[in-house]
Every structure is written in C-alpha cells, then in structure tokens.
Short mmCIF file of C-alpha atoms in Angstrom, two decimals:
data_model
loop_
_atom_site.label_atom_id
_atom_site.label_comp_id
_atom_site.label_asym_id
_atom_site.label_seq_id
_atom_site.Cartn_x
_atom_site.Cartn_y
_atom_site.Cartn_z
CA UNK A 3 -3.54 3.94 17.02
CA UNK A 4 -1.10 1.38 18.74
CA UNK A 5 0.88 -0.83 16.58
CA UNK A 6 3.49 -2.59 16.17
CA UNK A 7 4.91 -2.85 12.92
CA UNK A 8 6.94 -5.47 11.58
CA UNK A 9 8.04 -4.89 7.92
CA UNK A 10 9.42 -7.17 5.36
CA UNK A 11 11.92 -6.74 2.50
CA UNK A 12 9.52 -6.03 -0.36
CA UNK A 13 7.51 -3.33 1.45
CA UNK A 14 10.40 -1.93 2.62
CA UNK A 15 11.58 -1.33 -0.53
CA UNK A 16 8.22 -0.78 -1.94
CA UNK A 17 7.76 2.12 0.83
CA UNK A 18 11.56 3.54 -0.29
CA UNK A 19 11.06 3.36 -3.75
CA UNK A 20 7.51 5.74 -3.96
CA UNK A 21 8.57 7.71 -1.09
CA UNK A 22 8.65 11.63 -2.46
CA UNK A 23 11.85 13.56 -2.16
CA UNK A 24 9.93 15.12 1.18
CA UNK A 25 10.31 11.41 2.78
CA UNK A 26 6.78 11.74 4.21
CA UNK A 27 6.40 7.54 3.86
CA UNK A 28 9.42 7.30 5.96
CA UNK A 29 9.02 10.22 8.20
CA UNK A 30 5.65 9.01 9.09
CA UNK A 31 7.57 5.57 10.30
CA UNK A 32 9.97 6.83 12.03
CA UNK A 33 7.23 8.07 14.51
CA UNK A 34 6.07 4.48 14.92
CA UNK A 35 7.08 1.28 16.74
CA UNK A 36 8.94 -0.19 14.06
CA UNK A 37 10.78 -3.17 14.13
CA UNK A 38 12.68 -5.18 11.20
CA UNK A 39 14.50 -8.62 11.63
CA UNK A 40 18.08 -8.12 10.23
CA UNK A 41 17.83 -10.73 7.69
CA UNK A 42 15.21 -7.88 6.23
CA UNK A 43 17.94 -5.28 6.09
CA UNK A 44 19.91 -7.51 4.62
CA UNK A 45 17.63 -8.65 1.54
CA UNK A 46 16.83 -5.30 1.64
CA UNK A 47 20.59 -4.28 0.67
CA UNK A 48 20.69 -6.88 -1.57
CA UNK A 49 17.87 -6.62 -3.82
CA UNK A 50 16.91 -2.41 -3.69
CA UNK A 51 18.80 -1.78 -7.07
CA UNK A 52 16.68 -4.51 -8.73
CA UNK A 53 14.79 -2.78 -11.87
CA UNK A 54 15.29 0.49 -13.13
CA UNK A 55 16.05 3.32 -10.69
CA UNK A 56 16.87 7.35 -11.26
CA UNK A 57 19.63 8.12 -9.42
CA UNK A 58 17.78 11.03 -7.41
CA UNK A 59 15.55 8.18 -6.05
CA UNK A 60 19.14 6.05 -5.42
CA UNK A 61 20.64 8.46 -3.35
CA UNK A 62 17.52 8.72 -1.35
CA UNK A 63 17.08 4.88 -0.62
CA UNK A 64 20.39 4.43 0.44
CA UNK A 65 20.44 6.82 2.58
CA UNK A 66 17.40 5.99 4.05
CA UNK A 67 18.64 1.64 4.17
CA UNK A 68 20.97 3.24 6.92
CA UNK A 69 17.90 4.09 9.17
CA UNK A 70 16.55 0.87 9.24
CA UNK A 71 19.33 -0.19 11.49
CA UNK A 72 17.82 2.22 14.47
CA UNK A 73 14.70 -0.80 13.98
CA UNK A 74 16.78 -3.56 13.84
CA UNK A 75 16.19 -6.72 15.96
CA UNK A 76 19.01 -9.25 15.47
CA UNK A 77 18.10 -13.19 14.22
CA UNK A 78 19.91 -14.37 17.09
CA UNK A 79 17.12 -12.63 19.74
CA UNK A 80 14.60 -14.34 17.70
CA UNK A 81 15.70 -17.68 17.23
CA UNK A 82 16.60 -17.87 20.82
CA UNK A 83 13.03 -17.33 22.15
CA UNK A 84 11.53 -19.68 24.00
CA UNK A 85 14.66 -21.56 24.24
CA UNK A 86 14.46 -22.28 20.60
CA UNK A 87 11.45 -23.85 20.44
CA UNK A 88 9.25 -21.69 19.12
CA UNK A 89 10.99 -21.17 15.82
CA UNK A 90 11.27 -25.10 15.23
CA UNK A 91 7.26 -24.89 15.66
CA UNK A 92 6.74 -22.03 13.49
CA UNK A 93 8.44 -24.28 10.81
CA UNK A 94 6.60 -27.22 11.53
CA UNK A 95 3.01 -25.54 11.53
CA UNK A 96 3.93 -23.90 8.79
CA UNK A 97 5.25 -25.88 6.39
CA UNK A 98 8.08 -24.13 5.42
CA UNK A 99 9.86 -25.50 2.50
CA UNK A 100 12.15 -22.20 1.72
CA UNK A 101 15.51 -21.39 3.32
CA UNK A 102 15.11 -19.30 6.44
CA UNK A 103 13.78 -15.71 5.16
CA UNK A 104 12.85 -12.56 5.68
CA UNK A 105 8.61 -13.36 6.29
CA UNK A 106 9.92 -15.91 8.53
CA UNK A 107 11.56 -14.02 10.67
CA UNK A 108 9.16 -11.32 10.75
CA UNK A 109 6.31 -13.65 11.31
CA UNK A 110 8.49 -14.92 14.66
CA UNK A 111 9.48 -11.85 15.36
CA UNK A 112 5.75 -10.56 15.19
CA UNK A 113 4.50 -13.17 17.74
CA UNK A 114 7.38 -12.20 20.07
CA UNK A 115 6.36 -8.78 20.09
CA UNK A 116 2.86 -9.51 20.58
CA UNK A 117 3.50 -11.36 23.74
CA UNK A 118 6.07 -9.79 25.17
CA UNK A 119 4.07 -6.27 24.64
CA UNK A 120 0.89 -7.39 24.20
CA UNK A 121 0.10 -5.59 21.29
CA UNK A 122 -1.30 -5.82 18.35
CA UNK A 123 1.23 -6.44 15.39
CA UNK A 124 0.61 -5.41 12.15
CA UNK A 125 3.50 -7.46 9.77
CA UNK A 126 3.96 -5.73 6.23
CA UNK A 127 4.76 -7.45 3.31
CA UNK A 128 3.49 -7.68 -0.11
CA UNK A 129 4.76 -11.31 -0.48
CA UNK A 130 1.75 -12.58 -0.79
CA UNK A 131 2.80 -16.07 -0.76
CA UNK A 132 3.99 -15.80 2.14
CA UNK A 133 0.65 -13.70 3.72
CA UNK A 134 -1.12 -17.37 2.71
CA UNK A 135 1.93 -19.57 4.64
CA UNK A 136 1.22 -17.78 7.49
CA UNK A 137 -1.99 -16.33 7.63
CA UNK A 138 -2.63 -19.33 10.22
CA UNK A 139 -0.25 -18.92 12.43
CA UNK A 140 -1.31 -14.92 13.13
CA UNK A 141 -4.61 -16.53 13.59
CA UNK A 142 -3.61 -19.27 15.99
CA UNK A 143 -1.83 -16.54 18.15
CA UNK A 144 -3.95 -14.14 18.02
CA UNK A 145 -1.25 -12.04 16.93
CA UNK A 146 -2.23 -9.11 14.65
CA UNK A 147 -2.62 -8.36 11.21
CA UNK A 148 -1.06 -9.56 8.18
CA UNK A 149 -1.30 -6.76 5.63
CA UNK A 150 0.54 -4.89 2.44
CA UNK A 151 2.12 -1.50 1.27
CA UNK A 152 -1.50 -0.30 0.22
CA UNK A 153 -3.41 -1.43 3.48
CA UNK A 154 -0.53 0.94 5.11
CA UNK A 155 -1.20 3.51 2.96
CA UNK A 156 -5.05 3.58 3.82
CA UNK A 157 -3.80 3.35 7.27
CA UNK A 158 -1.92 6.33 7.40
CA UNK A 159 -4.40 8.20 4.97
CA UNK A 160 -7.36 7.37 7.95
CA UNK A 161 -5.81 8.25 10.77
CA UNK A 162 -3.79 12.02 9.40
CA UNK A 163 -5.89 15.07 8.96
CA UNK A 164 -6.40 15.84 5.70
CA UNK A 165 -4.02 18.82 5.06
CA UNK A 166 -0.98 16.32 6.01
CA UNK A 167 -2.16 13.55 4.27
CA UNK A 168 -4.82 14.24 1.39
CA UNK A 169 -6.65 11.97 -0.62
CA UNK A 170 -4.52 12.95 -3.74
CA UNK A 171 -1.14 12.21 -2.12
CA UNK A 172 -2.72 8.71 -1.47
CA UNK A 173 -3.81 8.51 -5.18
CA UNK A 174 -0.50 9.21 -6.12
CA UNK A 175 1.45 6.78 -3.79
CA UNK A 176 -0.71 4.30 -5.37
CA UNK A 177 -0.30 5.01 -8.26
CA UNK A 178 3.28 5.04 -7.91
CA UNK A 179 3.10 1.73 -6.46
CA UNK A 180 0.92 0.26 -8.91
CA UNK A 181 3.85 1.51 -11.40
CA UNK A 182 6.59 -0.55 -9.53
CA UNK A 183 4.92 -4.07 -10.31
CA UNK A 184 4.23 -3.15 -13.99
CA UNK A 185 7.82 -1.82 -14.51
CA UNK A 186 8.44 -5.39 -16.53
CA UNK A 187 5.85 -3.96 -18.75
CA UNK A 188 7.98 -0.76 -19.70
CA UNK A 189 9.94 -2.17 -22.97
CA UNK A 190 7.33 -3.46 -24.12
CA UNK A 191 5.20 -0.57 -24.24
CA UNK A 192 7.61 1.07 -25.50
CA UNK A 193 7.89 -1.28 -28.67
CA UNK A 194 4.18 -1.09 -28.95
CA UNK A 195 4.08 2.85 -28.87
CA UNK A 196 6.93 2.70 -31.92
CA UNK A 197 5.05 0.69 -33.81
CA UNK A 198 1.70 2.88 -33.15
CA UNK A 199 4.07 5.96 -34.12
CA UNK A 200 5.05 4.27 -37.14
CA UNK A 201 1.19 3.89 -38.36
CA UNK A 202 0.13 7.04 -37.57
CA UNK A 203 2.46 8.61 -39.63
CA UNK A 204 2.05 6.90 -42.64
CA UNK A 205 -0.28 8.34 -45.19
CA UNK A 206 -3.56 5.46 -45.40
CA UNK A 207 -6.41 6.76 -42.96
CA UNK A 208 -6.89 3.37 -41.63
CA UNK A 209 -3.53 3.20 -40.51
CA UNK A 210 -3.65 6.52 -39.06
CA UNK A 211 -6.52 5.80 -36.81
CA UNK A 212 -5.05 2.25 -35.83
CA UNK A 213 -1.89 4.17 -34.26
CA UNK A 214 -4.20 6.56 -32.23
CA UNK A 215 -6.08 3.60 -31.07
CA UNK A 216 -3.05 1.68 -29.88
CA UNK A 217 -1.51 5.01 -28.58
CA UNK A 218 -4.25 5.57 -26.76
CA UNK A 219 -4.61 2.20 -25.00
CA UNK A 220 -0.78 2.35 -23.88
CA UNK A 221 -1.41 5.75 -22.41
CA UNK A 222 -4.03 4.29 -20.26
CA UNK A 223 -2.47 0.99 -19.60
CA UNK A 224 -1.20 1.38 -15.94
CA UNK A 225 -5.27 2.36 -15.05
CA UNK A 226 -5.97 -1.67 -15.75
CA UNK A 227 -2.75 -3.54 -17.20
CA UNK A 228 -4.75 -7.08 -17.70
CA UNK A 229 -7.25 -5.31 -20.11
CA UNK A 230 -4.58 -3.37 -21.40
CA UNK A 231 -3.00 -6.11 -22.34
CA UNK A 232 -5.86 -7.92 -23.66
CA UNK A 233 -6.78 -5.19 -26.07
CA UNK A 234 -3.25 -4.69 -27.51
CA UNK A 235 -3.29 -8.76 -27.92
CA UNK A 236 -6.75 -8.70 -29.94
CA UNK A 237 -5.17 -5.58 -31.99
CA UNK A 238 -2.21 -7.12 -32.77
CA UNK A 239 -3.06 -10.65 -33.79
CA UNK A 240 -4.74 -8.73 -36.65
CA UNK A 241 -2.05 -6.94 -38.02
CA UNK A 242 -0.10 -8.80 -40.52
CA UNK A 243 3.19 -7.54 -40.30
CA UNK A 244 6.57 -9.66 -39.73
CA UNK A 245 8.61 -7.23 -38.58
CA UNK A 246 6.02 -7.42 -35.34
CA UNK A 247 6.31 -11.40 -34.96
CA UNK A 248 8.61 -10.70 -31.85
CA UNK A 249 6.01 -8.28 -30.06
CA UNK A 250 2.94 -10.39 -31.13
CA UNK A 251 4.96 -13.48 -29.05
CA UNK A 252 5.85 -11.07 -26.11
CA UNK A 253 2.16 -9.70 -25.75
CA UNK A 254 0.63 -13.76 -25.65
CA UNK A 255 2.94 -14.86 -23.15
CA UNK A 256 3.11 -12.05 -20.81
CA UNK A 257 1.91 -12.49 -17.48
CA UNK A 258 -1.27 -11.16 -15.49
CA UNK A 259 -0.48 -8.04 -13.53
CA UNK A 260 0.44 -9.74 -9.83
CA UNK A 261 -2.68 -9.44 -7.11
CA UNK A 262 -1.12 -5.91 -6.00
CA UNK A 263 -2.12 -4.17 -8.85
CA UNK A 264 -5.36 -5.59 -8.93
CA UNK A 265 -5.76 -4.57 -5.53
CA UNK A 266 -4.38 -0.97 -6.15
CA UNK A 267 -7.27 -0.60 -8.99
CA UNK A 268 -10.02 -1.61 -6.69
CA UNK A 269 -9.18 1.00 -4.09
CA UNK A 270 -8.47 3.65 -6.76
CA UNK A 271 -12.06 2.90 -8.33
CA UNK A 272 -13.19 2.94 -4.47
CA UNK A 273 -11.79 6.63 -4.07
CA UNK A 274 -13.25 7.50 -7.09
CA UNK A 275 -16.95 6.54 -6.41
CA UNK A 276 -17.64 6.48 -2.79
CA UNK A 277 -17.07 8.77 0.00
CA UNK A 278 -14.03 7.49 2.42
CA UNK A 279 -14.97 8.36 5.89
CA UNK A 280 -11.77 8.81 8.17
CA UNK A 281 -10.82 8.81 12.07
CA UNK A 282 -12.52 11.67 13.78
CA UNK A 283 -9.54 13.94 14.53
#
C-alpha cells in the first residue's frame, strides 16, 4: 500500500478519541506517510475537549496532540505554492464561502503532495460537507481519495493479518466511533431509562411491561439510533403523563443520527452477513 495521508481535524480527533490505551490507531500511523496542515493541529487543540471525556482517555490525547507536530506542514508552504496561485484557484473552483480551514488546507495540501510525489493521496475527514465542496477538485486533479475515519478503518483491517488486526477489534472501533456522534443522545437516554425504571417498578402489570419495553429499546439504541428514536417517539406520545412534557418535546425535535452513523451500521450489518475477503498476506 502507498499512500499519502492527509488528515483533518475531526478524524484526527475521531482517531484519538477511540484509540485503546494500546494506541494501535496511532501506532499504525505513525508507520505511514502522514502529513497534517498546521491549521489542523491547531483546531485540533482547540476543539479535542469538546463533549464528555474520561480523564484516562485525556491524558492519552494530549499526549498524543504532541505527535502530530512530527507531521506537520506549515500554511505558509502551502499557500506559497505555485506562487500563490493555486490556492486563489482552489477557492474559486470551489466555492468557498467559509474562512480559511482545516479541509482547505488539506485539500491544497493533498494536491501538492500528489504532484510533487506523485502519489496517490488519501485526505481524511469526516466533514462531510466539506468531502461534497471538494469532491471535484480531487477529481479534476486526479489527486486521490477523499474518504472518512471508517473507510480508514477498513483500510487498515484489509491490509493487517488477522492476529494484529481482527475483525472484532474493527467491530469495536466502530462501534466506538459510532458512539462519539450519538454522545448528544446520552442525557436523554438517560431521562428515558428513569422514566422506564420508574414504570417498572410500580405495581400495575401494564406498566411493568411498558418499562421493559422502553428499557429494552435504549439498550439497543446505538445498533440503529434513527429507529431508536422513532420507537421511543411512538411510545411516548402515548403516555399521558406531564411530568414527561419536557422529554416528549426533546424526543420530536431531535435530530437524525449524522451520515457517519448510518454508514457505521451498514458496514457493521456487512460484517455480520457476508464474508470480508482481505489482501493476500
């Protein structure tokens, strides 16, 4: 395998955040050409503490932030190419409206490394706004791939022998993953499950066996959040109850789970039904 990889803020921290205490995500980088516009460090430093985090997994990350310097390319190397010109073109074609980010610079800095090596570039990010703004431009240039934290993980899962990397450490980092975009979701199941506590410990059957049937969906939310969510919706606009007015508003006007997770429960149903054939080692 030869590629480069360019990585953006939100995989990065994505790859930090599920990354076991044995680093293997990381680890498995480090052996790899691996390069990371400095903007990207910096949104990386300033958004990794975003959402809940135990502090085992803190002291990890920021120990592991420090690395990413050893990638580093600076912003003044990449708006200099071409003298100049190619980033003003990147903006035109593009039809970027934002300030000058992170996906910017790592879609520059992927078609500088593409020509300059010419290699194949494979840009990370699970932005995928940003995979649509400049989906045409990799295509244009010939320069790559533009891919996510679970198209990685299937990458490094094909191409390791299966003692280093097996197909339940993938599971897991998936599932891990899947876990990081529904962490929004956490307070409210936990309201839900008090409420289910509170009927299955009251006395009347029927509210008994409404409480295992709304424990039961929470404990199998994170296998598909939308349905999930649509089956504690239909449960709950049932119940009259005004102590649960707040909830019932919370669980209509939540969000769908972003395209991640849906794309996280396709490959987990893939690995569950069909057989995954890997790189001939």
């Amino acid at each position: 395998m030869s590629y480069i990889f360019v990585l953006d803020a939100c995989s990065i921290i994505n790859i930090l955040r599920i990354d076991t205490s044995e680093e293997f995500l990381t680890k498995w980088l480090s052996k790899e050409n691996v390069k990371i516009p400095d903007i990207v460090i910096r949104e990386v430093k300033d958004n990794y503490k975003k959402n809940n985090i135990d502090d085992d997994i803190l002291d990890r990350v920021e120990k592991q932030i420090n690395q990413l310097y050893a990638c580093q390319v600076s912003k003044n190397d990449i708006d200099s190419y071409d003298e100049n010109k190619m980033m003003d073109e990147l903006i035109s074609f593009s039809k970027h409206q934002k300030k000058l980010n992170g996906e910017l610079y790592c879609t520059a800095l992927s078609l500088i490394e593409c020509k300059e090596n010419d290699e194949d570039v494979l840009f990370i990010t699970d932005d995928y706004p940003a995979q649509k703004e400049f989906e045409d431009y990799f295509t244009l240039h010939q320069i790559g791939h533009i891919a996510d934290t679970v198209d990685l993980l299937l990458l490094i899962y094909h191409h390791s022998v299966e003692d280093v990397f097996t197909r339940n450490q993938l599971i897991m980092f998936l599932t891990l993953l899947k876990q990081r975009y529904a962490e929004k979701y956490n307070t409210l199941l936990k309201d839900c499950k008090d409420f289910a506590d509170q009927l299955y410990n009251r006395r009347n059957k029927n509210d008994k066996q409404l409480g295992y049937k709304l424990s039961t969906i929470i404990e199998e939310f994170y296998k598909n959040p939308a349905e999930s969510i649509e089956n504690l919706c239909n449960i709950f606009l049932n119940i009259k109850n005004d102590n649960i007015k707040k909830l019932k508003y919370q669980l209509e006007h939540i969000n769908e789970p972003p395209q991640i997770v849906n794309k996280v429960m396709r490959i987990e149903f893939a690995l569950s039904n069909y057989k995954i054939y890997k790189i001939a080692q």
